[in-house]
Tab-separated table of C-alpha atoms in Angstrom:
chain	number	residue	atom	x	y	z
A	177	MET	CA	0.000	0.000	0.000
A	178	LYS	CA	2.918	2.382	0.519
A	179	LYS	CA	3.754	1.900	-3.153
A	180	VAL	CA	0.164	2.762	-3.996
A	181	LEU	CA	0.465	5.978	-1.991
A	182	GLU	CA	3.707	6.996	-3.675
A	183	LYS	CA	2.358	6.253	-7.130
A	184	THR	CA	-0.960	8.014	-6.663
A	185	LEU	CA	0.737	11.134	-5.323
A	186	SER	CA	2.680	11.318	-8.570
A	187	GLY	CA	1.180	14.030	-10.744
A	188	LEU	CA	-0.626	15.668	-7.832
A	189	ILE	CA	0.643	19.126	-8.607
A	190	PHE	CA	0.753	18.861	-12.374
A	191	LEU	CA	-2.748	20.021	-13.185
A	192	VAL	CA	-2.825	23.101	-11.124
A	193	PHE	CA	-2.337	25.775	-13.726
A	194	TRP	CA	-4.171	24.556	-16.729
A	195	ASN	CA	-6.938	26.063	-18.625
A	196	ALA	CA	-8.386	23.369	-19.732
A	197	ILE	CA	-15.515	20.844	-24.659
A	198	ALA	CA	-17.573	18.577	-26.406
A	199	ILE	CA	-20.329	17.630	-24.070
A	200	ALA	CA	-18.797	14.753	-22.188
A	201	GLU	CA	-20.184	11.283	-22.719
A	202	THR	CA	-19.246	8.052	-21.032
A	203	THR	CA	-15.910	6.780	-22.270
A	204	SER	CA	-13.613	3.987	-21.181
A	205	ALA	CA	-9.972	3.129	-20.630
A	206	GLU	CA	-8.199	-0.208	-20.491
A	207	VAL	CA	-5.939	-0.599	-17.476
A	208	GLY	CA	-3.895	-3.772	-17.227
A	209	GLY	CA	-6.541	-5.828	-18.989
A	210	THR	CA	-9.422	-4.296	-17.028
A	211	ASN	CA	-11.918	-1.964	-18.666
A	212	ILE	CA	-12.805	1.172	-16.676
A	213	SER	CA	-15.847	3.280	-17.552
A	214	ILE	CA	-15.281	7.017	-17.160
A	215	VAL	CA	-17.945	9.681	-16.712
A	216	PRO	CA	-17.537	13.431	-16.083
A	217	PRO	CA	-18.495	15.403	-13.021
A	218	GLN	CA	-22.194	16.259	-13.208
A	219	ALA	CA	-22.933	18.668	-16.087
A	220	TRP	CA	-19.253	19.193	-16.906
A	221	CYS	CA	-17.662	19.001	-20.354
A	222	MET	CA	-14.637	17.243	-21.748
A	223	ILE	CA	-11.509	18.643	-23.316
A	224	ASP	CA	-11.494	17.485	-26.929
A	225	PRO	CA	-7.970	16.796	-28.232
A	226	SER	CA	-9.250	16.956	-31.813
A	227	LYS	CA	-10.064	20.647	-31.376
A	228	LEU	CA	-7.290	23.109	-32.122
A	229	SER	CA	-8.098	25.193	-29.053
A	230	ASP	CA	-7.540	22.201	-26.760
A	231	ALA	CA	-4.635	20.451	-28.478
A	232	ARG	CA	-1.819	22.407	-26.795
A	233	LEU	CA	-3.264	21.800	-23.347
A	234	ILE	CA	-3.706	18.076	-23.935
A	235	GLY	CA	-0.157	17.770	-25.232
A	236	ILE	CA	1.324	19.461	-22.182
A	237	LEU	CA	-0.751	17.386	-19.776
A	238	ARG	CA	0.228	14.139	-21.470
A	239	ASP	CA	3.888	15.095	-21.452
A	240	GLY	CA	3.839	16.116	-17.813
A	241	PHE	CA	2.083	12.989	-16.629
A	242	ARG	CA	4.416	10.834	-18.701
A	243	GLN	CA	7.425	12.420	-17.009
A	244	SER	CA	5.762	11.712	-13.656
A	245	GLY	CA	5.319	8.034	-14.547
A	246	SER	CA	1.563	8.291	-15.089
A	247	THR	CA	-0.883	8.185	-17.974
A	248	PHE	CA	-3.172	11.160	-18.461
A	249	VAL	CA	-6.594	9.863	-19.494
A	250	ILE	CA	-9.107	12.698	-19.672
A	251	ALA	CA	-9.844	16.227	-18.469
A	252	TYR	CA	-13.083	18.090	-17.830
A	253	ALA	CA	-14.172	21.600	-16.953
A	254	GLU	CA	-17.376	23.505	-16.374
A	255	CYS	CA	-19.034	23.849	-19.763
A	256	GLY	CA	-19.678	27.582	-19.638
A	257	GLU	CA	-16.116	28.380	-18.640
A	258	LEU	CA	-14.717	26.130	-21.341
A	259	GLU	CA	-16.803	27.837	-23.982
A	260	ARG	CA	-15.620	31.252	-22.829
A	261	TRP	CA	-12.025	30.012	-22.762
A	262	ARG	CA	-12.302	28.640	-26.278
A	263	THR	CA	-13.622	31.916	-27.580
A	264	ALA	CA	-10.954	33.897	-25.681
A	265	THR	CA	-13.488	35.776	-23.573
A	266	GLN	CA	-11.957	34.145	-20.483
A	267	LYS	CA	-8.175	33.821	-20.217
A	268	THR	CA	-7.927	30.818	-17.909
A	269	LEU	CA	-10.328	28.318	-16.385
A	270	ASN	CA	-11.294	28.435	-12.731
A	271	ASN	CA	-12.776	24.943	-12.358
A	272	TYR	CA	-11.415	21.780	-13.932
A	273	ALA	CA	-10.869	18.057	-13.296
A	274	ILE	CA	-8.462	15.305	-14.379
A	275	LEU	CA	-8.426	11.511	-14.287
A	276	ALA	CA	-5.162	9.545	-14.554
A	277	PHE	CA	-3.646	6.127	-13.924
A	278	ASP	CA	-0.164	5.430	-12.631
A	279	ASP	CA	1.910	3.319	-15.003
A	280	GLY	CA	3.551	1.436	-12.134
A	281	LEU	CA	0.142	0.281	-10.880
A	282	ARG	CA	-1.318	-0.668	-14.262
A	283	GLU	CA	-1.123	-4.396	-13.553
A	284	PHE	CA	-1.898	-4.062	-9.841
A	285	VAL	CA	-5.202	-5.555	-8.690
A	286	TYR	CA	-6.129	-4.727	-5.108
A	287	PRO	CA	-7.019	-8.000	-3.350
A	288	GLY	CA	-9.301	-6.597	-0.650
A	289	THR	CA	-12.499	-4.601	-0.410
A	290	ASP	CA	-12.964	-0.942	-1.257
A	291	ALA	CA	-13.437	-0.161	2.420
A	292	SER	CA	-10.199	-1.897	3.422
A	293	PHE	CA	-8.342	-0.051	0.647
A	294	ALA	CA	-9.524	3.313	1.943
A	295	SER	CA	-8.693	2.356	5.526
A	296	GLU	CA	-5.158	1.211	4.656
A	297	LEU	CA	-4.488	4.244	2.495
A	298	ARG	CA	-5.660	6.631	5.184
A	299	GLN	CA	-3.412	4.970	7.767
A	300	ILE	CA	-0.382	5.286	5.482
A	301	LEU	CA	-1.149	8.925	4.777
A	302	GLU	CA	-1.484	9.681	8.471
A	303	ASN	CA	1.774	7.881	9.266
A	304	GLN	CA	3.743	9.610	6.530
A	305	GLY	CA	2.901	13.029	7.892
A	306	GLN	CA	3.002	16.513	6.430
A	307	GLU	CA	6.707	16.544	5.579
A	308	TYR	CA	6.389	13.526	3.300
A	309	LEU	CA	3.511	15.035	1.364
A	310	VAL	CA	5.299	18.357	0.950
A	311	ALA	CA	8.443	16.598	-0.278
A	312	ARG	CA	6.424	14.696	-2.870
A	313	LEU	CA	4.822	17.885	-4.128
A	314	GLU	CA	8.156	19.657	-4.351
A	315	ARG	CA	9.458	16.882	-6.597
A	316	GLU	CA	6.338	17.104	-8.747
A	317	LYS	CA	6.790	20.862	-8.942
A	318	GLU	CA	10.206	20.331	-10.532
A	319	VAL	CA	8.670	18.077	-13.189
A	320	VAL	CA	5.969	20.613	-13.910
A	321	GLU	CA	8.418	23.466	-14.284
A	322	ASP	CA	10.224	21.491	-16.984
A	323	VAL	CA	7.168	21.382	-19.247
A	324	ILE	CA	5.169	24.556	-18.600
A	325	PRO	CA	5.846	27.795	-20.510
A	326	ASP	CA	8.602	30.022	-19.163
A	327	THR	CA	6.015	32.753	-18.656
A	328	MET	CA	4.378	30.776	-15.826
A	329	GLU	CA	5.591	30.571	-12.235
A	330	LEU	CA	4.561	28.285	-9.373
A	331	GLY	CA	4.882	29.129	-5.697
A	332	LYS	CA	5.370	26.834	-2.731
A	333	PRO	CA	2.411	24.471	-2.248
A	334	THR	CA	0.513	24.293	1.027
A	335	ILE	CA	-0.666	20.795	1.959
A	336	LEU	CA	-3.825	20.509	4.028
A	337	GLY	CA	-3.427	16.739	4.409
A	338	ILE	CA	-6.440	14.437	4.458
A	339	VAL	CA	-9.547	16.535	3.927
A	340	GLY	CA	-12.165	13.829	3.532
A	341	GLU	CA	-13.113	10.233	2.843
A	342	ASP	CA	-16.311	8.420	1.997
A	343	GLY	CA	-15.739	4.795	2.904
A	344	PHE	CA	-14.044	3.825	-0.354
A	345	SER	CA	-11.884	6.854	-1.224
A	346	VAL	CA	-9.434	9.159	0.534
A	347	TYR	CA	-9.023	12.821	-0.434
A	348	LEU	CA	-6.030	15.096	0.062
A	349	GLY	CA	-6.227	18.863	-0.227
A	350	GLY	CA	-3.905	21.763	-0.786
A	351	LYS	CA	-3.270	25.167	-2.329
A	352	ILE	CA	-0.679	26.448	-4.789
A	353	PRO	CA	0.024	30.109	-5.646
A	354	MET	CA	0.942	30.815	-9.244
A	355	LYS	CA	1.463	33.412	-11.921
A	356	THR	CA	-0.324	32.626	-15.179
A	357	GLU	CA	0.978	33.098	-18.714
A	358	PHE	CA	-0.863	36.418	-18.698
A	359	GLY	CA	0.859	37.680	-15.561
A	360	ASP	CA	-2.178	37.216	-13.312
A	361	LEU	CA	-1.553	36.110	-9.733
A	362	LYS	CA	-3.940	33.580	-8.188
A	363	ILE	CA	-4.195	30.724	-5.723
A	364	THR	CA	-5.423	27.366	-6.950
A	365	THR	CA	-7.139	25.105	-4.423
A	366	PHE	CA	-7.195	21.382	-5.189
A	367	THR	CA	-8.354	18.006	-3.963
A	368	THR	CA	-6.965	14.698	-5.155
A	369	GLY	CA	-8.882	11.477	-4.657
A	370	THR	CA	-7.636	7.894	-4.674
A	371	THR	CA	-10.156	5.124	-5.131
A	372	LEU	CA	-10.727	1.727	-6.733
A	373	LEU	CA	-12.683	1.140	-9.916
A	374	ASN	CA	-13.007	-2.542	-10.762
A	375	ARG	CA	-10.179	-3.137	-8.247
A	376	LYS	CA	-7.836	-0.807	-10.136
A	377	VAL	CA	-6.317	2.269	-8.478
A	378	VAL	CA	-7.611	5.515	-9.977
A	379	SER	CA	-6.428	9.056	-9.278
A	380	THR	CA	-8.803	11.979	-9.723
A	381	TYR	CA	-8.092	15.687	-9.306
A	382	LEU	CA	-10.355	18.723	-8.953
A	383	TYR	CA	-9.201	22.348	-8.985
A	384	THR	CA	-10.690	25.759	-8.412
A	385	ASP	CA	-9.048	29.174	-8.549
A	386	ASN	CA	-10.447	30.511	-5.330
A	387	ASP	CA	-9.091	30.701	-1.804
A	388	ASN	CA	-11.808	30.560	0.810
A	389	ASP	CA	-13.310	27.826	2.952
A	390	PRO	CA	-16.843	27.778	1.501
A	391	VAL	CA	-15.454	27.234	-1.985
A	392	TYR	CA	-13.083	24.571	-0.686
A	393	SER	CA	-15.930	22.693	0.983
A	394	GLY	CA	-17.861	22.847	-2.256
A	395	LEU	CA	-14.889	21.473	-4.172
A	396	LEU	CA	-14.628	18.450	-1.888
A	397	GLY	CA	-18.361	17.819	-2.172
A	398	LYS	CA	-18.148	17.985	-5.956
A	399	HIS	CA	-15.197	15.601	-5.903
A	400	LYS	CA	-17.084	13.057	-3.799
A	401	SER	CA	-20.043	13.342	-6.157
A	402	TRP	CA	-17.801	12.638	-9.140
A	403	THR	CA	-16.306	9.604	-7.398
A	404	ALA	CA	-19.819	8.284	-6.769
A	405	ARG	CA	-20.672	8.723	-10.468
A	406	LEU	CA	-17.516	6.857	-11.483
A	407	ARG	CA	-18.261	4.012	-9.107
A	408	ALA	CA	-21.847	3.768	-10.337
A	409	ALA	CA	-20.576	3.527	-13.923
A	410	ASN	CA	-18.377	0.576	-12.984
């Protein structure tokens, strides 16, 4: 399970800065011989790599995850924001989501129940402590800085630790200050969830460019809702 923790933390920071439409439909991914059905957060839309406006973003995400030892699968964002971003009436997105699999866990099949997975993962996270999580994010930050445009800057991440669980998933939270390509300063709040779909480890990430507790609580609730949709689809 420690290996699972280390692998699922990989890529945690990578999605923080991206502006990520095609109305999202159910899609699927094959992971180590197991088919996983993937659905978006409720009423969200999917980045379409066939669209010119989205191609650069998809390429950078894929490259960054590959360098982190993971496979980027799909990204979503709120439909209205994506439409404004595509038409250049909004410079960057404020709300977006990512799903990825770790390459080192592709063949791994968890032998226990979903509940035991969440319990073991939580215990490992609690035992590792804040310093471990910060160190992991700092290493991810170095990977990110190798692939993002020189016009962007990332600050030091703040790790909030475990911010929630729902009996089959564990969620970490944090915040990262950044300067966008356009010179705007903002703080991105994120949650990352680790769960099992068909006994395969899945990593999901939600982000919002806002820095207050009500918004953060809403982000976690939205993340749990997305996890429930994914589990129902599988």
